[in-house]
Coordinates of C-alpha atoms and ligand atoms in Angstrom, one line a residue:
M862 CA 6.1 -27.1 3.3
A863 CA 5.1 -23.9 3.5
F864 CA 7.7 -22.5 1.3
D865 CA 8.7 -23.2 -2.7
R866 CA 12.1 -24.0 -3.3
D867 CA 11.7 -25.0 -6.4
S868 CA 12.6 -21.4 -7.8
L869 CA 15.7 -21.3 -6.1
E870 CA 16.6 -23.4 -9.0
L871 CA 15.9 -20.4 -11.7
L872 CA 17.9 -17.8 -9.8
G873 CA 21.0 -19.9 -9.6
R874 CA 20.1 -20.3 -14.1
A875 CA 20.0 -15.9 -14.1
L876 CA 23.5 -16.0 -11.6
E877 CA 24.6 -18.1 -14.1
E878 CA 23.8 -15.4 -16.8
L879 CA 25.0 -12.2 -15.1
D880 CA 28.0 -13.5 -14.2
R881 CA 28.6 -14.2 -18.3
G882 CA 28.7 -10.1 -18.5
F883 CA 31.9 -9.5 -15.9
R884 CA 34.2 -12.7 -17.4
T885 CA 36.3 -10.2 -18.7
L886 CA 38.0 -9.5 -15.5
P887 CA 40.2 -11.5 -13.7
E888 CA 39.2 -13.9 -10.6
F889 CA 39.3 -13.0 -7.0
A890 CA 38.0 -14.2 -3.2
C891 CA 35.1 -12.6 -2.1
A892 CA 36.2 -11.4 1.3
A893 CA 33.4 -13.5 3.4
S894 CA 33.0 -15.6 6.7
G895 CA 33.1 -19.0 5.7
Q896 CA 29.7 -21.2 4.8
E897 CA 30.2 -23.3 7.7
R898 CA 29.2 -20.8 10.3
M899 CA 27.0 -18.8 7.4
G900 CA 25.0 -21.9 7.8
E901 CA 24.9 -21.6 11.9
V902 CA 24.1 -17.9 11.5
L903 CA 21.4 -18.4 8.8
L904 CA 20.2 -21.7 10.7
S905 CA 19.1 -19.5 14.1
L906 CA 17.8 -16.9 12.4
A907 CA 15.1 -18.9 10.7
G908 CA 14.3 -20.1 14.2
K909 CA 14.2 -17.0 15.0
L910 CA 12.1 -16.1 11.8
Q911 CA 9.7 -18.2 13.5
D912 CA 8.1 -16.0 15.7
N913 CA 6.3 -14.3 13.6
Y914 CA 2.4 -14.4 12.1
P915 CA 2.2 -16.8 9.0
Y916 CA 1.6 -13.5 6.5
F917 CA 2.2 -15.6 3.8
H918 CA -0.6 -18.1 4.5
P919 CA -5.0 -17.1 4.0
L920 CA -5.1 -18.3 7.5
Y921 CA -3.5 -14.7 7.7
A922 CA -5.8 -11.9 7.0
G923 CA -5.4 -9.3 9.0
Q924 CA -3.2 -5.9 8.5
M925 CA -1.9 -5.1 4.7
L926 CA 0.1 -8.2 4.9
K927 CA 0.6 -9.9 1.8
P928 CA 4.3 -12.0 0.4
P929 CA 5.6 -10.7 -2.9
H930 CA 5.5 -12.3 -6.4
P931 CA 8.3 -15.0 -6.4
V932 CA 9.6 -13.4 -8.9
A933 CA 9.9 -10.2 -6.6
R934 CA 12.2 -12.3 -4.1
L935 CA 14.0 -13.6 -7.1
A936 CA 15.0 -10.3 -8.5
Y937 CA 15.6 -8.7 -5.4
A938 CA 18.4 -11.3 -4.5
L939 CA 19.6 -11.7 -7.9
A940 CA 19.5 -8.0 -8.4
L941 CA 21.4 -8.3 -4.8
Y942 CA 25.1 -9.4 -6.1
I943 CA 25.8 -6.0 -8.0
N944 CA 24.0 -4.1 -4.6
P945 CA 23.2 -1.2 -7.6
N946 CA 22.4 2.6 -5.6
N947 CA 19.7 4.2 -7.9
H948 CA 20.9 7.5 -6.8
A949 CA 22.9 8.5 -9.8
L950 CA 23.6 6.4 -12.9
D951 CA 27.7 6.4 -12.0
G952 CA 25.9 3.5 -9.1
G953 CA 23.3 1.8 -10.7
R954 CA 22.4 2.2 -14.9
A955 CA 20.5 -0.6 -15.4
S956 CA 18.7 -0.6 -12.4
S957 CA 18.2 3.5 -13.1
A958 CA 16.4 2.6 -16.7
L959 CA 14.7 -0.1 -15.2
E960 CA 13.1 2.1 -12.7
K961 CA 12.5 5.4 -15.2
E962 CA 10.9 2.1 -17.5
A963 CA 8.6 0.1 -14.5
V964 CA 7.2 3.8 -12.8
G965 CA 6.8 4.7 -16.6
E966 CA 4.1 1.4 -16.4
I967 CA 2.3 2.5 -12.9
A968 CA 2.5 6.2 -14.4
A969 CA 0.6 5.1 -17.9
M970 CA -2.2 3.4 -15.2
F971 CA -3.7 6.6 -14.7
G972 CA -3.0 7.9 -18.3
W973 CA -0.2 9.4 -17.4
T974 CA 2.5 9.1 -20.3
E975 CA 4.9 12.5 -19.1
A976 CA 4.7 12.3 -15.3
L977 CA 7.5 12.6 -13.1
G978 CA 7.8 9.9 -10.5
H979 CA 10.7 7.4 -9.2
L980 CA 10.5 4.3 -6.0
T981 CA 10.8 5.7 -2.7
G982 CA 11.2 3.8 0.9
G983 CA 7.3 3.9 1.4
G984 CA 4.1 5.4 1.3
T985 CA 5.1 8.0 3.7
M986 CA 8.1 8.9 2.0
A987 CA 6.2 9.3 -1.1
N988 CA 3.2 11.1 0.9
L989 CA 6.2 12.9 2.0
E990 CA 7.2 14.4 -1.1
A991 CA 4.0 15.2 -2.6
L992 CA 3.4 17.2 0.4
W993 CA 6.8 18.7 0.0
V994 CA 6.1 20.6 -3.8
A995 CA 3.6 20.8 -2.5
G996 CA 3.9 23.4 -0.1
Q997 CA 7.0 25.0 -2.0
L998 CA 4.0 25.5 -4.8
Q999 CA 1.7 26.6 -2.2
P1000 CA 4.0 28.2 0.8
G1001 CA 2.7 28.0 4.2
K1002 CA -0.8 27.0 3.6
T1003 CA -3.5 24.5 4.6
I1004 CA -2.7 20.8 3.8
L1005 CA -6.3 18.8 4.6
A1006 CA -7.2 15.3 4.6
S1007 CA -9.6 12.9 6.0
E1008 CA -10.1 12.4 10.0
Q1009 CA -9.7 8.7 8.5
A1010 CA -6.6 9.2 5.4
H1011 CA -3.6 7.8 7.4
Y1012 CA -1.9 9.2 10.2
T1013 CA 1.1 10.2 8.6
H1014 CA -0.5 12.9 7.0
S1015 CA -0.5 15.2 10.2
R1016 CA 2.9 14.1 10.5
I1017 CA 4.0 14.8 7.8
S1018 CA 3.1 18.3 7.2
S1019 CA 4.4 19.1 11.0
V1020 CA 7.5 18.0 9.7
L1021 CA 7.3 21.1 6.7
R1022 CA 5.3 23.0 9.1
L1023 CA 2.7 23.5 7.4
P1024 CA -0.8 24.0 9.2
F1025 CA -2.6 20.5 8.3
E1026 CA -6.6 20.4 9.4
E1027 CA -8.8 17.0 9.6
I1028 CA -12.3 16.5 7.6
S1029 CA -14.9 14.5 9.2
C1030 CA -15.4 11.0 7.0
D1031 CA -19.2 10.4 6.4
D1032 CA -20.6 7.3 7.8
R1033 CA -19.6 5.2 5.1
G1034 CA -14.9 6.9 6.2
R1035 CA -15.7 8.8 3.4
M1036 CA -14.2 12.4 3.0
D1037 CA -17.3 14.4 3.7
M1038 CA -18.2 16.7 0.7
A1039 CA -20.0 19.1 3.3
A1040 CA -18.1 19.5 5.2
L1041 CA -14.8 20.4 2.8
A1042 CA -16.4 22.6 0.9
G1043 CA -17.2 24.8 3.9
R1044 CA -13.4 24.7 4.9
V1045 CA -12.3 25.6 1.8
A1046 CA -14.7 28.4 1.2
R1047 CA -12.7 29.7 4.5
G1048 CA -9.6 30.2 1.9
D1049 CA -5.4 29.7 2.7
V1050 CA -6.1 25.6 1.7
G1051 CA -3.1 24.6 -0.5
T1052 CA -4.0 21.0 -1.0
V1053 CA -6.3 18.9 -0.3
V1054 CA -5.1 14.5 0.1
A1055 CA -7.8 12.4 -1.0
T1056 CA -7.2 8.8 0.3
L1057 CA -8.1 6.5 -3.3
G1058 CA -8.6 2.7 0.1
T1059 CA -8.0 4.3 4.0
T1060 CA -6.2 2.3 6.0
A1061 CA -8.4 1.0 8.6
T1062 CA -11.3 0.5 6.2
G1063 CA -10.4 0.7 2.8
S1064 CA -12.9 3.6 1.7
V1065 CA -12.6 5.6 -1.3
D1066 CA -12.3 9.2 -1.1
P1067 CA -15.0 11.3 -3.5
L1068 CA -12.1 12.2 -5.8
A1069 CA -14.5 13.3 -9.2
D1070 CA -16.0 15.6 -6.6
I1071 CA -12.4 17.2 -4.9
L1072 CA -12.0 18.0 -8.5
R1073 CA -14.6 19.4 -9.1
L1074 CA -14.6 22.0 -6.1
R1075 CA -10.7 22.6 -7.0
E1076 CA -11.8 24.1 -10.4
K1077 CA -13.7 26.8 -8.0
F1078 CA -10.7 27.5 -5.2
G1079 CA -7.8 26.7 -7.0
F1080 CA -6.2 23.8 -4.8
R1081 CA -4.1 21.2 -5.4
V1082 CA -5.2 17.6 -4.7
H1083 CA -3.1 15.1 -3.9
A1084 CA -4.9 11.5 -4.5
D1085 CA -3.1 8.8 -0.6
A1086 CA -3.5 5.2 -3.5
A1087 CA -0.6 4.4 -1.9
Y1088 CA -2.7 1.0 -1.0
G1089 CA -6.0 1.2 -3.1
G1090 CA -3.8 2.5 -6.1
Y1091 CA -3.8 -1.0 -8.2
F1092 CA -7.2 -1.0 -8.4
V1093 CA -8.1 1.1 -10.6
L1094 CA -6.7 -1.6 -13.4
A1095 CA -10.5 -4.0 -11.1
S1096 CA -13.9 -4.5 -12.8
N1097 CA -15.1 -5.1 -9.9
L1098 CA -14.8 -2.0 -7.8
S1099 CA -19.1 -0.3 -7.1
R1100 CA -19.5 3.0 -9.3
E1101 CA -18.3 5.4 -6.7
A1102 CA -15.3 4.0 -6.0
A1103 CA -14.3 2.8 -9.9
A1104 CA -15.4 6.9 -11.3
S1105 CA -12.5 8.1 -8.0
F1106 CA -10.1 5.8 -9.8
W1107 CA -11.0 6.8 -12.9
S1108 CA -10.2 10.4 -12.1
A1109 CA -7.2 9.6 -10.0
G1110 CA -5.2 10.6 -13.6
E1111 CA -6.6 14.2 -13.0
A1112 CA -4.8 14.8 -9.4
D1113 CA -2.3 16.8 -9.4
S1114 CA -0.1 14.0 -7.5
L1115 CA -0.4 10.5 -6.8
V1116 CA 0.8 7.6 -4.2
I1117 CA 1.4 4.0 -4.8
D1118 CA 3.3 1.9 -3.2
P1119 CA 4.0 -1.7 -5.1
H1120 CA 5.3 -3.2 -1.8
K1121 CA 1.9 -3.7 -0.7
H1122 CA -0.4 -4.4 -4.1
G1123 CA 2.2 -4.8 -6.4
L1124 CA 3.6 -8.1 -4.9
Q1125 CA 7.0 -6.2 -3.9
P1126 CA 8.8 -7.4 -0.8
Y1127 CA 9.2 -3.9 1.5
G1128 CA 11.4 -0.6 0.9
C1129 CA 8.6 -0.4 -2.0
G1130 CA 6.8 3.1 -3.2
C1131 CA 6.5 5.2 -5.1
V1132 CA 5.3 9.2 -6.2
L1133 CA 4.4 10.5 -9.2
F1134 CA 3.9 14.1 -10.5
R1135 CA 1.5 15.0 -13.0
D1136 CA 3.3 18.5 -13.9
P1137 CA 7.0 16.6 -14.6
G1138 CA 8.4 20.8 -14.7
V1139 CA 8.1 20.4 -10.5
G1140 CA 11.2 18.7 -11.3
R1141 CA 13.0 21.8 -10.8
L1142 CA 12.3 22.1 -7.3
Y1143 CA 14.9 18.9 -6.6
K1144 CA 17.2 21.2 -8.0
H1145 CA 20.0 20.5 -6.3
D1146 CA 24.6 19.9 -6.9
S1147 CA 25.6 17.2 -6.0
P1148 CA 29.7 17.4 -5.7
Y1149 CA 29.8 13.1 -5.7
T1150 CA 28.1 12.2 -8.2
Y1151 CA 26.1 13.1 -11.9
F1152 CA 29.3 12.4 -13.4
S1153 CA 29.1 9.9 -15.4
S1154 CA 25.5 11.4 -17.7
A1155 CA 24.2 14.0 -19.4
E1156 CA 20.9 11.7 -18.4
L1157 CA 18.6 12.3 -15.9
H1158 CA 19.8 10.7 -13.0
L1159 CA 17.1 9.9 -10.2
G1160 CA 18.8 11.3 -7.4
E1161 CA 18.4 15.1 -8.8
I1162 CA 14.2 13.9 -8.8
S1163 CA 13.9 12.5 -5.2
L1164 CA 14.4 13.6 -2.3
E1165 CA 16.2 10.5 -0.2
C1166 CA 19.9 9.7 -1.9
S1167 CA 20.3 5.5 -1.9
R1168 CA 17.8 3.7 -3.3
P1169 CA 17.8 0.4 -3.2
G1170 CA 18.3 -0.8 -7.8
A1171 CA 17.7 -3.7 -6.4
A1172 CA 13.9 -2.4 -6.1
A1173 CA 13.5 -1.2 -9.0
A1174 CA 15.0 -4.6 -10.4
A1175 CA 12.1 -6.7 -8.1
L1176 CA 9.5 -4.2 -10.1
W1177 CA 10.1 -4.3 -13.3
A1178 CA 10.6 -7.8 -13.0
T1179 CA 6.9 -8.8 -11.9
Q1180 CA 5.6 -6.4 -14.2
K1181 CA 6.9 -8.4 -16.9
L1182 CA 5.6 -11.3 -15.7
L1183 CA 2.2 -9.6 -14.7
P1184 CA 1.8 -6.6 -16.8
L1185 CA -0.7 -3.8 -15.4
E1186 CA -3.2 -3.7 -17.8
R1187 CA -6.8 -4.5 -17.1
G1188 CA -8.5 -8.0 -18.0
G1189 CA -5.2 -9.4 -17.2
E1190 CA -3.6 -11.6 -14.0
F1191 CA -2.7 -8.7 -12.1
A1192 CA -5.7 -7.3 -12.4
R1193 CA -6.7 -10.8 -11.3
G1194 CA -5.1 -11.4 -8.7
L1195 CA -6.8 -8.0 -7.2
E1196 CA -10.3 -8.7 -8.1
K1197 CA -10.5 -11.6 -6.4
G1198 CA -10.0 -10.6 -3.5
R1199 CA -12.3 -7.2 -4.2
E1200 CA -14.8 -10.6 -4.0
A1201 CA -13.3 -12.6 -1.0
A1202 CA -13.9 -9.9 0.5
L1203 CA -18.0 -9.2 -0.2
Q1204 CA -18.6 -12.9 -0.1
F1205 CA -17.4 -12.3 3.3
F1206 CA -19.4 -9.3 4.3
R1207 CA -22.5 -11.3 2.1
A1208 CA -21.6 -14.1 5.3
I1209 CA -21.3 -12.5 8.1
E1210 CA -24.4 -9.8 7.0
K1211 CA -26.7 -13.5 7.0
G1212 CA -24.8 -15.6 9.7
G1213 CA -26.3 -13.0 12.6
E1214 CA -23.0 -13.5 15.2
F1215 CA -21.6 -9.5 13.6
D1216 CA -22.2 -6.9 12.2
A1217 CA -20.6 -5.2 8.8
A1218 CA -19.9 -1.4 9.6
F1219 CA -20.6 -1.3 5.0
E1220 CA -20.0 -3.0 2.4
P1221 CA -16.4 -3.2 1.7
E1222 CA -15.1 -0.9 -0.9
L1223 CA -12.2 -2.9 -1.5
D1224 CA -10.4 -5.9 0.3
I1225 CA -11.2 -4.9 4.0
L1226 CA -13.7 -5.8 6.0
C1227 CA -14.8 -4.0 9.6
F1228 CA -17.3 -5.6 11.6
V1229 CA -18.0 -6.1 15.3
P1230 CA -19.8 -9.4 17.5
Q1231 CA -23.2 -8.4 18.6
G1232 CA -23.0 -6.3 22.4
E1233 CA -25.8 -4.6 24.3
S1234 CA -23.3 -1.4 24.7
L1235 CA -20.4 -0.1 23.1
E1236 CA -18.0 -1.3 26.2
E1237 CA -19.1 -5.0 25.8
I1238 CA -19.1 -5.0 22.2
S1239 CA -14.9 -3.9 22.3
R1240 CA -14.6 -6.0 25.1
K1241 CA -16.0 -9.2 23.0
S1242 CA -13.8 -7.8 19.6
R1243 CA -10.8 -8.0 21.6
Q1244 CA -11.8 -11.5 22.6
I1245 CA -12.5 -12.9 19.3
F1246 CA -9.4 -11.4 18.1
A1247 CA -7.1 -13.7 20.7
L1248 CA -9.6 -17.1 20.0
A1249 CA -9.3 -16.9 16.3
A1250 CA -5.9 -16.0 16.5
R1251 CA -5.7 -19.8 18.6
Q1252 CA -7.2 -21.2 16.0
D1253 CA -4.9 -20.0 13.1
L1254 CA -6.9 -17.2 12.0
H1255 CA -5.2 -14.3 12.4
L1256 CA -7.3 -11.0 12.0
A1257 CA -7.0 -7.7 12.5
L1258 CA -8.1 -5.1 15.8
A1259 CA -9.2 -1.2 14.9
E1260 CA -10.8 1.7 16.5
L1261 CA -13.2 3.3 14.5
P1262 CA -16.1 5.6 14.7
A1263 CA -19.6 4.1 16.2
R1264 CA -21.6 5.6 14.1
F1265 CA -20.2 3.1 10.9
W1266 CA -22.5 1.9 12.1
R1267 CA -25.8 2.6 12.6
R1268 CA -26.8 -0.5 14.6
L1269 CA -24.6 0.7 17.0
E1270 CA -26.9 3.7 17.3
G1271 CA -27.8 4.5 21.7
K1272 CA -25.1 1.3 22.4
G1273 CA -23.2 4.2 24.9
P1274 CA -21.6 7.6 25.1
A1275 CA -18.7 6.5 23.7
H1276 CA -18.1 7.5 19.9
T1277 CA -15.8 4.7 18.7
V1278 CA -15.6 1.2 18.6
T1279 CA -13.0 -1.6 19.0
C1280 CA -13.5 -3.7 15.6
L1281 CA -12.4 -6.5 14.2
R1282 CA -10.6 -6.0 10.9
S1283 CA -10.0 -8.5 8.2
V1284 CA -7.8 -7.2 5.5
L1285 CA -8.5 -10.6 2.5
M1286 CA -5.3 -9.0 -0.1
K1287 CA -4.3 -12.1 -1.1
P1288 CA -5.5 -13.7 -4.2
E1289 CA -6.1 -16.8 -2.4
H1290 CA -8.4 -15.2 -0.1
L1291 CA -11.1 -16.2 -2.2
E1292 CA -11.2 -20.2 -1.1
W1293 CA -10.7 -19.5 1.8
V1294 CA -13.4 -17.0 2.9
E1295 CA -16.1 -20.1 4.0
E1296 CA -12.9 -21.4 6.3
V1297 CA -12.1 -18.1 7.4
V1298 CA -16.1 -17.4 8.1
S1299 CA -16.5 -21.2 10.2
R1300 CA -12.9 -20.7 12.3
L1301 CA -14.6 -16.9 13.4
V1302 CA -17.8 -18.8 13.8
R1303 CA -15.7 -21.6 16.3
A1304 CA -13.9 -18.5 17.9
T1305 CA -17.4 -17.1 19.7
E1306 CA -18.3 -20.2 20.7
V1307 CA -15.6 -20.9 22.7
Ligands
PLP1118 C1 -3.2 4.7 2.8 C2 -2.2 4.9 3.1 N1 -0.9 5.9 3.0 C3 0.1 5.9 3.4 C4 0.4 5.0 4.3 C5 1.9 4.6 4.9 O1 3.2 4.1 4.0 P1 4.2 3.3 4.2 O2 3.6 2.0 5.3 O3 4.1 2.5 3.2 O4 4.7 4.1 4.7 C6 -0.2 4.1 4.1 C7 -0.4 2.6 4.9 O5 -0.8 1.4 5.4 C8 -1.6 3.9 3.6 O6 -2.5 2.6 4.6

């Protein structure tokens, strides 16, 4: 049985407790369709959902996908019986308090005790808010991000009608500091986006160096830590990556996605601002809400209106069970993924069938099969991707600069190569590295 059903009993018990709070209300019959019909529809849905890669299994080591923690799943389901809306205290009193507490705990990981922040629909929405605030404070000025930054930064900038430029990367996928220094010296830069954990390779931009440049040029610094943010708790990073995470608290704004490494269901990003004063930029009137309390309604400091209180409930419950602390169980889970990626890297270096781009900084590894030309290597990557899937090993593909592989020099005129990419973000991956490697090697032998 792939899926845990035991915990459903806990949901029943929690529902009884929830019920107790509303027992003074008169009985009423909920207008739902019959059980039989719902059962039919659900069974049909279960059949359709089988058409998915097994994201929950350690042999799924492709994209950034992992199952939410069972407590998050149950807390979300429990909260759905109320279905609170965290736009305003009028719609989600208890869950707004849970959101403020959970977001405060995330901010505390970066040493922020007074920060302003809230949950969002995801990383894109959170980055949009951060750049929207940046644009209000530095109107018309250019946003810079590395060529390996998430593609949405350029699109968000165009939505906000802010000029956007890419800064080149070094051969490990990190923002090139000489290129950045040259660009900011030309002036008119409003914000530099530092990515802490790029989507393709998990590379960590040199944030401490970027912050030093800020002192001279006065731009804002936004840390897109949507993927990597929680690694601030990990104790097995390289010295350079650790230095970037340790300086994240000096950024002006920060995005971190609980629905990536925070064990949450999709629909849970988080944006934080070091200066709570930026809350004034959100100021608006709503004739329909904000009437039930003078306390802060989260809709007063967010661009989205309706937001799921259930997401806050799930995050709160997860953080109660697994506090966000160094050395704790949650941090150990991240460290295991990183260790798995390092072991995978070493196995690949030793085996001779593949070349890794570079040692992973987090838990993502990119590698290519051997070949005479970039064209042949790209073709073989796609072939192995498909053959590995036939053995239930699910990897991902990425198109990356060929210069990320020193050994690919002189193998062709193309600037990019198709590589295999593996995200080892589940703690269970650590025990499966050997199996992953052996299935991968078998895929090359077919
Ligand atoms: C670094 C980074 N930023 C932003 C995003 C966008 O986040 P979302 O998919 O939650 O909108 C991603 C998604 O993979 C990401 O890796």
